[in-house]
XYZ file of C-alpha atoms in Angstrom:
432
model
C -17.439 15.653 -21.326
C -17.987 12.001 -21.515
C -15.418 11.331 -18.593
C -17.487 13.908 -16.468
C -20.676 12.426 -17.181
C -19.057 9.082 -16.178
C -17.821 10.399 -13.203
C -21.462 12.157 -12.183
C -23.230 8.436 -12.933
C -20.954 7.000 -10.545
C -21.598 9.648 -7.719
C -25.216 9.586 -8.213
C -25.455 5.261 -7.894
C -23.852 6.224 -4.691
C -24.661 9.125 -2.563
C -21.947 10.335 -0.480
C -24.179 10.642 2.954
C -26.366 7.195 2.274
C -26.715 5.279 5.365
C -24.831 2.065 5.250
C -24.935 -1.001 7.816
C -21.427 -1.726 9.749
C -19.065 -3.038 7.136
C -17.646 -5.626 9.384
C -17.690 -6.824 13.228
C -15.002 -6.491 14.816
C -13.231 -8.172 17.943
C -10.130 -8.347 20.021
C -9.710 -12.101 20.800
C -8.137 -13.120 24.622
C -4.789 -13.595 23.351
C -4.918 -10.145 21.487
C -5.602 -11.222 17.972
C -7.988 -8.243 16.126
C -10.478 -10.560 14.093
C -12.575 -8.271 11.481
C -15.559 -10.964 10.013
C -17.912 -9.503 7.043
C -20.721 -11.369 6.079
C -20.973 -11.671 2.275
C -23.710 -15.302 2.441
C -24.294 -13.899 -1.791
C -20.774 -15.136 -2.438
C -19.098 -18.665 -2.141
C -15.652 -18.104 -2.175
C -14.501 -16.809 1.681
C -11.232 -14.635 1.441
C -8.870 -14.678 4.884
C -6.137 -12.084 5.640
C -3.561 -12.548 8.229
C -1.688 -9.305 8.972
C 1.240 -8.877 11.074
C 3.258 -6.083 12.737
C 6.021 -7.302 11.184
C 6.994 -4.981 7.566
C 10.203 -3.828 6.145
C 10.398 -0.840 8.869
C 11.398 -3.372 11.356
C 14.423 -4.721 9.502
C 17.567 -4.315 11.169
C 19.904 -1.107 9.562
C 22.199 -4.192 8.535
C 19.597 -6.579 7.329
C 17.563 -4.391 5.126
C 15.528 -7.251 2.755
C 14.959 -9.150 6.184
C 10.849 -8.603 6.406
C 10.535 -9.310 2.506
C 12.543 -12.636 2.683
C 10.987 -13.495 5.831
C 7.329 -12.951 3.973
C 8.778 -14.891 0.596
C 9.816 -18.255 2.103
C 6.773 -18.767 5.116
C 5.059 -20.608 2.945
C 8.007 -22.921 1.877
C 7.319 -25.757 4.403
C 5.686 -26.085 8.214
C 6.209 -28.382 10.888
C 3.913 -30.740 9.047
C 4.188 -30.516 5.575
C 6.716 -29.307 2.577
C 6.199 -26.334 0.376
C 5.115 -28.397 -2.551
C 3.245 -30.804 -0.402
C 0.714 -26.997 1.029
C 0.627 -26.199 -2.793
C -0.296 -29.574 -3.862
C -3.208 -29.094 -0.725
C -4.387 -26.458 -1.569
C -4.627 -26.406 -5.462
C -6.633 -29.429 -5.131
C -9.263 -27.645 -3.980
C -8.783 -24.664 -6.232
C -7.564 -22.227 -3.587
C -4.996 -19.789 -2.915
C -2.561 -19.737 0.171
C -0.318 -16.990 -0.646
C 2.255 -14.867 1.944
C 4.545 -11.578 1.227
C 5.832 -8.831 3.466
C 5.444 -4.561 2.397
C 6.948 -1.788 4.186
C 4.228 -2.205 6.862
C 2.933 -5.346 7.339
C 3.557 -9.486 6.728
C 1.123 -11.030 5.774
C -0.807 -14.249 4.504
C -3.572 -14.728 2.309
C -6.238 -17.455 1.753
C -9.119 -17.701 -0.694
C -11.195 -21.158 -0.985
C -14.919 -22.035 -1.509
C -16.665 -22.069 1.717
C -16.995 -26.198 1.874
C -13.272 -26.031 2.005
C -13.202 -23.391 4.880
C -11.586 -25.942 7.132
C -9.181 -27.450 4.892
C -7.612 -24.059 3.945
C -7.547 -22.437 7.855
C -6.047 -25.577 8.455
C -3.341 -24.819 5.957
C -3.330 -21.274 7.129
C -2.522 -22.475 11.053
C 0.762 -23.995 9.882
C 1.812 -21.330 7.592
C 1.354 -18.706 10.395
C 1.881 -20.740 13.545
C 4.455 -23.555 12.541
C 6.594 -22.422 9.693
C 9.872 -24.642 9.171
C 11.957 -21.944 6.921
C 13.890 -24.571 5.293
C 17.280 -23.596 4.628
C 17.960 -25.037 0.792
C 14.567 -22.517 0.315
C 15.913 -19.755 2.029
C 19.269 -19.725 -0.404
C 16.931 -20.183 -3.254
C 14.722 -17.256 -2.092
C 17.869 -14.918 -1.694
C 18.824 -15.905 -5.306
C 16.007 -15.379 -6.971
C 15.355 -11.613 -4.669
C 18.793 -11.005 -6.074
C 17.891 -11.635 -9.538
C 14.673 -9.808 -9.187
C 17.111 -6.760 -7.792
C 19.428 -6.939 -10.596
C 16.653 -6.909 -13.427
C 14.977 -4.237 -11.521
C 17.603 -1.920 -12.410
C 17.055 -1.765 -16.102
C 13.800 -0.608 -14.784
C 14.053 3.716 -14.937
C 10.862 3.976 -12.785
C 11.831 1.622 -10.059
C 15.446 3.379 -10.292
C 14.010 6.624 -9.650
C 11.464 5.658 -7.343
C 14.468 4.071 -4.719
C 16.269 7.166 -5.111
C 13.209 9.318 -4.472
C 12.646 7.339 -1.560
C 16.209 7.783 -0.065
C 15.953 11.927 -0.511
C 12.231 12.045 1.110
C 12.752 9.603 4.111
C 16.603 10.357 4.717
C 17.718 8.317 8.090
C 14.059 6.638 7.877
C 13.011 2.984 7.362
C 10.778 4.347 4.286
C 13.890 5.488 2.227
C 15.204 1.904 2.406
C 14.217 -0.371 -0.941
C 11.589 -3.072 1.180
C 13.377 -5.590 -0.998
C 16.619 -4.433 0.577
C 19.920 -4.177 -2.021
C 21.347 -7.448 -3.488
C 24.042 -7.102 -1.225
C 21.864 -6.673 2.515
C 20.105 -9.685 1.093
C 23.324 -11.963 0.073
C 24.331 -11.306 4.001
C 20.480 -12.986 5.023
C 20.609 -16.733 6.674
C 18.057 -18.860 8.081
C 18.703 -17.900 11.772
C 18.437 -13.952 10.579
C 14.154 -15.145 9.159
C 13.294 -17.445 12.228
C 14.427 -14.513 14.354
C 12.749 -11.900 12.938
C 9.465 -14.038 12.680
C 9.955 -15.110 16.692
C 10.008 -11.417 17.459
C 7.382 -9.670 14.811
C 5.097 -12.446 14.292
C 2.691 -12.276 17.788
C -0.536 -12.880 18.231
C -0.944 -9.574 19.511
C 0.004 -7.424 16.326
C -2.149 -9.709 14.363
C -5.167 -8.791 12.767
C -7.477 -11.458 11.069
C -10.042 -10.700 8.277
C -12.650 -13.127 7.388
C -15.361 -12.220 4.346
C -17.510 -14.157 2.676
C -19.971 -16.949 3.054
C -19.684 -17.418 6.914
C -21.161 -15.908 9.601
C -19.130 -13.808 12.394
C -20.197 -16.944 15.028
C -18.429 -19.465 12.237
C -15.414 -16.913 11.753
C -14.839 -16.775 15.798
C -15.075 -20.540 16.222
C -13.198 -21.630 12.947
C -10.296 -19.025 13.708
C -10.539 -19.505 17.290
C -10.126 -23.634 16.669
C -7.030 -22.831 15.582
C -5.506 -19.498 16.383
C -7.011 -19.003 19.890
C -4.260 -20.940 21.558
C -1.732 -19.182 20.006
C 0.487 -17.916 23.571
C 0.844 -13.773 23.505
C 4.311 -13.354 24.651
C 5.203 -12.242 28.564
C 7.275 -8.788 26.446
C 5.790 -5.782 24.988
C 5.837 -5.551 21.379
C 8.610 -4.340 19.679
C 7.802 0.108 19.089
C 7.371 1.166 15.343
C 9.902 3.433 14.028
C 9.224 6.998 15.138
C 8.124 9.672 12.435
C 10.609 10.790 9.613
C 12.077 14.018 10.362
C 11.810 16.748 7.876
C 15.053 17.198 5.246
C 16.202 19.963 2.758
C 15.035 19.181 -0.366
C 17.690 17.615 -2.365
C 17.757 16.690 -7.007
C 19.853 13.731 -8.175
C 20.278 12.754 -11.969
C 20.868 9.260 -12.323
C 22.503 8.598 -15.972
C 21.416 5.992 -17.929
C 21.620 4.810 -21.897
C 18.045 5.595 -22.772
C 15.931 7.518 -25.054
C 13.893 8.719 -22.860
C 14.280 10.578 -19.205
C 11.976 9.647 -16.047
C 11.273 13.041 -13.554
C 10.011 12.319 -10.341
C 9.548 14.983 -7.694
C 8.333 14.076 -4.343
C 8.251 15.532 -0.583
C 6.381 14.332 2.297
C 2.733 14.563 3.312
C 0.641 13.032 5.493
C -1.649 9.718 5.967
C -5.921 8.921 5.918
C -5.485 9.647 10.201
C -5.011 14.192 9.587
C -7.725 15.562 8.186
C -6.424 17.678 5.217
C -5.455 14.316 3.781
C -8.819 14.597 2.074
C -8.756 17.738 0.188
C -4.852 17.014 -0.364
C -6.427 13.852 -2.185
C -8.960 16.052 -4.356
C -5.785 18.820 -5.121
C -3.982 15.558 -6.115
C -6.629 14.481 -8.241
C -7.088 17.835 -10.095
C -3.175 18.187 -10.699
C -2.727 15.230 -11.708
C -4.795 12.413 -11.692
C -6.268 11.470 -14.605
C -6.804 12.438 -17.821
C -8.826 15.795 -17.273
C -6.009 16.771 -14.867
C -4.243 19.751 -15.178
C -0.375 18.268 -15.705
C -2.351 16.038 -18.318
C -3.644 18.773 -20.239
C -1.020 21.011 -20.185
C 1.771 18.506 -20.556
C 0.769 15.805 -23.130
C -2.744 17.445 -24.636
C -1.528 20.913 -25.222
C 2.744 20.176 -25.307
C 2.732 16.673 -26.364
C 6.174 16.674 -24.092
C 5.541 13.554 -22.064
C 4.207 9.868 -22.573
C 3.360 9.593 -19.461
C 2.275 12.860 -16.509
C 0.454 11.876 -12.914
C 0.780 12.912 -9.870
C -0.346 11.013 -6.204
C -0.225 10.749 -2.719
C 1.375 7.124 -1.037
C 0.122 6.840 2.560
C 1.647 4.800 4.805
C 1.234 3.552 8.198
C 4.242 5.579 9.506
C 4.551 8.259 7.110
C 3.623 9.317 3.664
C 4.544 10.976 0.487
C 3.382 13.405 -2.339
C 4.762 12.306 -5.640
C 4.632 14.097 -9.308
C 5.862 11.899 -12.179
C 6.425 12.445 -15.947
C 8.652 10.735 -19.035
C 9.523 12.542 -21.978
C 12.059 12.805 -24.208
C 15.488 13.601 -22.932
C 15.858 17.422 -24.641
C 12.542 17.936 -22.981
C 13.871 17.249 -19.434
C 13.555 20.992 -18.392
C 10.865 22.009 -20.398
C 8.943 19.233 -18.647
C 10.635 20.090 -15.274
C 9.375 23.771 -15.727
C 5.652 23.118 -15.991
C 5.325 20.429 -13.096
C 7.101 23.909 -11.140
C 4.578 25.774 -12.681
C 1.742 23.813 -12.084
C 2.707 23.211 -8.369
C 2.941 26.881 -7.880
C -0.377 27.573 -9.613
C -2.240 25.726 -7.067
C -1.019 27.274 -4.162
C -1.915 30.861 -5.740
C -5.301 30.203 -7.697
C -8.898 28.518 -6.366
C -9.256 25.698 -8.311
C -12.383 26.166 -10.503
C -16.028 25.292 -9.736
C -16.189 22.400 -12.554
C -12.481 21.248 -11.838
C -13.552 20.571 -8.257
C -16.747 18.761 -8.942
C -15.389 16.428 -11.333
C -12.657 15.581 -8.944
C -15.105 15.017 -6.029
C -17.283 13.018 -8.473
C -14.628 10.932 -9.438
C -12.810 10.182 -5.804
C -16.337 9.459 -4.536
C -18.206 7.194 -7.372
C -15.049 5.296 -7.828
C -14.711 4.307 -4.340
C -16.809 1.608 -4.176
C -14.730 -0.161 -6.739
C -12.122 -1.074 -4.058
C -14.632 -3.355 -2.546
C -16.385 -4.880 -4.878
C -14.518 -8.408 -4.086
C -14.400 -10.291 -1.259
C -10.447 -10.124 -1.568
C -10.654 -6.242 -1.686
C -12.987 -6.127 0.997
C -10.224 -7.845 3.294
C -7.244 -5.773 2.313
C -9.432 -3.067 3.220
C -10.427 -3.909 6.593
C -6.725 -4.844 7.054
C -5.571 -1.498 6.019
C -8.233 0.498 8.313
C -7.824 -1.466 11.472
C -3.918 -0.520 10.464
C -4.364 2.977 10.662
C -7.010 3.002 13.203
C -9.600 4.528 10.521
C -13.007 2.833 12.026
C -15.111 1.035 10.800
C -17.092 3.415 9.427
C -14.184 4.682 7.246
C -15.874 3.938 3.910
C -18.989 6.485 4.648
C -16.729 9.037 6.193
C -14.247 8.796 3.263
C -17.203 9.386 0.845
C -18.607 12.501 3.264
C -15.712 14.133 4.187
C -14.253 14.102 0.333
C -18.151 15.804 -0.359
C -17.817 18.836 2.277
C -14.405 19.722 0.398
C -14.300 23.133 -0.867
C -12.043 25.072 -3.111
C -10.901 27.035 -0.884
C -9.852 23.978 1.468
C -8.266 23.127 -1.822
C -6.361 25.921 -1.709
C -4.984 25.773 1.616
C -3.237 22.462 1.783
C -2.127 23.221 -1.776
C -0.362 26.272 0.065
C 1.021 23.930 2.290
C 2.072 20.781 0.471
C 2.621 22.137 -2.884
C 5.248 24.718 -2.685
C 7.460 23.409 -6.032
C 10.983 24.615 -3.760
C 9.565 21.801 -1.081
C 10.080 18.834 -3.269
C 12.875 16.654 -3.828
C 13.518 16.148 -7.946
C 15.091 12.913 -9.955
C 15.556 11.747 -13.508
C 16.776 9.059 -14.650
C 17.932 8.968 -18.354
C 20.786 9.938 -20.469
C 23.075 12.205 -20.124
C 21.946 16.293 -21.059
């Protein structure tokens, strides 16, 4: 009861078909940069995002690791100045210049107070524009990604997770680990990072976010000062990998010394661009995604079979995925395995209740404004919409079009996406 009332206070401090202004202006700069400025004059600090085109789907089959590496050692030195010598910079004014590549995107990140705008674009230019890639911090990158690979396997989740990945995206960029293995990486050199940055990083798969305490005329000059120049290359862009293409569904059991076993089941789905992505997200929700959920209840309230029992849906740019996850004890392994089966299979049969589907609606939609109640958040999130090609108006029609959801829209997507036979299945943990 008190989670529900929660839930309804949230959804009533922000109704779903309010009238909002334009969360940001957007642009498309001569040289093809996509500059996104919101105005946030109320805060001091002014958060910048520098996206590229450039993620782990574009490493090579051979040089899987490539994007990640490339992301890890951009900041490591420029034309001008050494990687200590830009943290030294910019921790004297109390910033942040940070850089890292996902399966989609590279990308940089700056946060300073708005008197040291200039100082930290400045900063920002090199990182993007002249970066030196040093080899001695290359090597000591591909160590240390090693040694994060190596320590990541006493990790169950992360085991299971790269396996689940390899059975749902089979032949597919998104079944490779973005970190790549410790052996893809060990094969990495200097020449393999500047030529994946000469080929990815462009001005025209680059998308600029600028929010905070500056106006959209300050954000086009300052960014312009020092990106505008920046030469759009005479060749197309390099094509995104094409969709995945659909696989059997395939079960691995990965053994392991432990004392307790990790399930995951998982099969594709679909991204924020189809339109049953929103009442896949509220069947997701009511499964199993939080504690009033149905794999909750049944699992750990009623069972008291699993620590842990969610389930979720991971869009991506070029594909996406439906995941179930539970950890329980290793004699419950099929008990556990049973009801997620079960459960699955329920939806596609049964409407989802009246109450089940408010609460779910309540939640998705109160809790939405949470993911932008930073500056920082507000700039991943223009990043991530100009990505998919959402709008700008995305944040409205998320909060409308999760509203008009019915159970019976419920129950056809959960016909579609839920069938328990269409999922791939993995557990990690010690041997039956």
């Amino acid at each position: 009861m008190k989670v529900a009332l929660i839930a309804l206070a949230l959804l009533l401090a922000v109704p779903p078909m309010a009238p909002a202004a334009p969360l940001a202006h957007r642009e498309v700069l001569p040289n093809g940069i996509v500059l996104l400025v919101a105005e946030r004059p109320a805060i001091p600090i002014v958060a910048v995002r520098v996206s590229h085109r450039a993620g782990a789907v574009f490493d090579p089959p051979d040089h899987a690791g490539l994007a990640n590496l490339t992301g890890a050692v951009i900041t490591r030195g420029t034309a001008k100045r050494s990687g200590p010598e830009l943290d030294a910079a910019i921790e004297f004014v109390g910033g942040h210049l940070e850089a890292g590549a996902g399966r989609d995107g590279l990308s940089e990140s700056l946060s300073v107070l708005k008197r040291d705008l200039g100082l930290g674009l400045d900063l920002l230019q090199e990182v993007v524009l002249t970066p030196a890639f040093p080899d001695d911090e290359v090597k000591r990158k591909i160590g240390e990604i090693q040694a994060a690979i190596q320590r990541s396997e006493e990790s169950p989740e992360t085991v299971a997770s790269r396996a689940l990945a390899r059975l749902t995206f089979p032949n597919h960029p998104y079944g490779v680990p973005v970190e790549g293995t410790k052996e893809s990486v060990g094969k990495l050199t200097r020449d393999d990072v500047v030529k994946f940055y000469r080929t990815f990083v462009r001005p025209d798969t680059t998308v600029i976010a600028v929010v905070g305490a500056v106006t959209v005329d300050e954000a086009r000059r300052e960014v312009m000062t020092r990106f505008g120049s920046w030469p759009k290359p005479a060749a197309p862009a390099p094509p995104p990998p094409g969709p995945p293409t659909p696989a059997p569904p395939a079960a691995e059991t990965i053994k392991k010394e432990l004392t307790q076993a990790t399930i995951l089941l998982g099969r594709q789905a679909i991204n924020q661009r189809n339109p049953d992505y929103f009442p896949l997200t509220v069947a997701s929700y009511i499964l199993g995604g939080g504690s009033a959920s149905r794999l909750y209840s049944r699992v750990r309230e009623q069972g008291g079979l699993a620590y842990a029992v969610y389930s979720y849906l991971a869009p991506g740019r070029y594909a996406a995925s439906f995941i179930g996850s539970a950890q329980t004890r290793a004699a419950e392994v099929g008990k556990v395995s049973d009801i997620l089966s079960e459960e699955l299979a329920r939806m596609t049969r049964e409407r989802v209740t009246d109450r089940e589907l408010s609460l779910a609606k309540a939640y998705l939609i109160g809790s939405f404004p949470l993911r932008l109640d930073t500056s920082a958040k507000v700039a991943d999130f223009l990043i991530a919409i100009e990505e998919l090609g959402l709008g700008l108006d995305y944040a409205d029609r998320y909060r409308e079009l999760i509203a008009r959801v019915t159970a019976d829209d419920v129950l056809r997507v959960a016909g579609q996406y839920f069938p328990p036979q269409t999922f791939n299945r993995v557990v990690v943990g010690p041997a039956p």
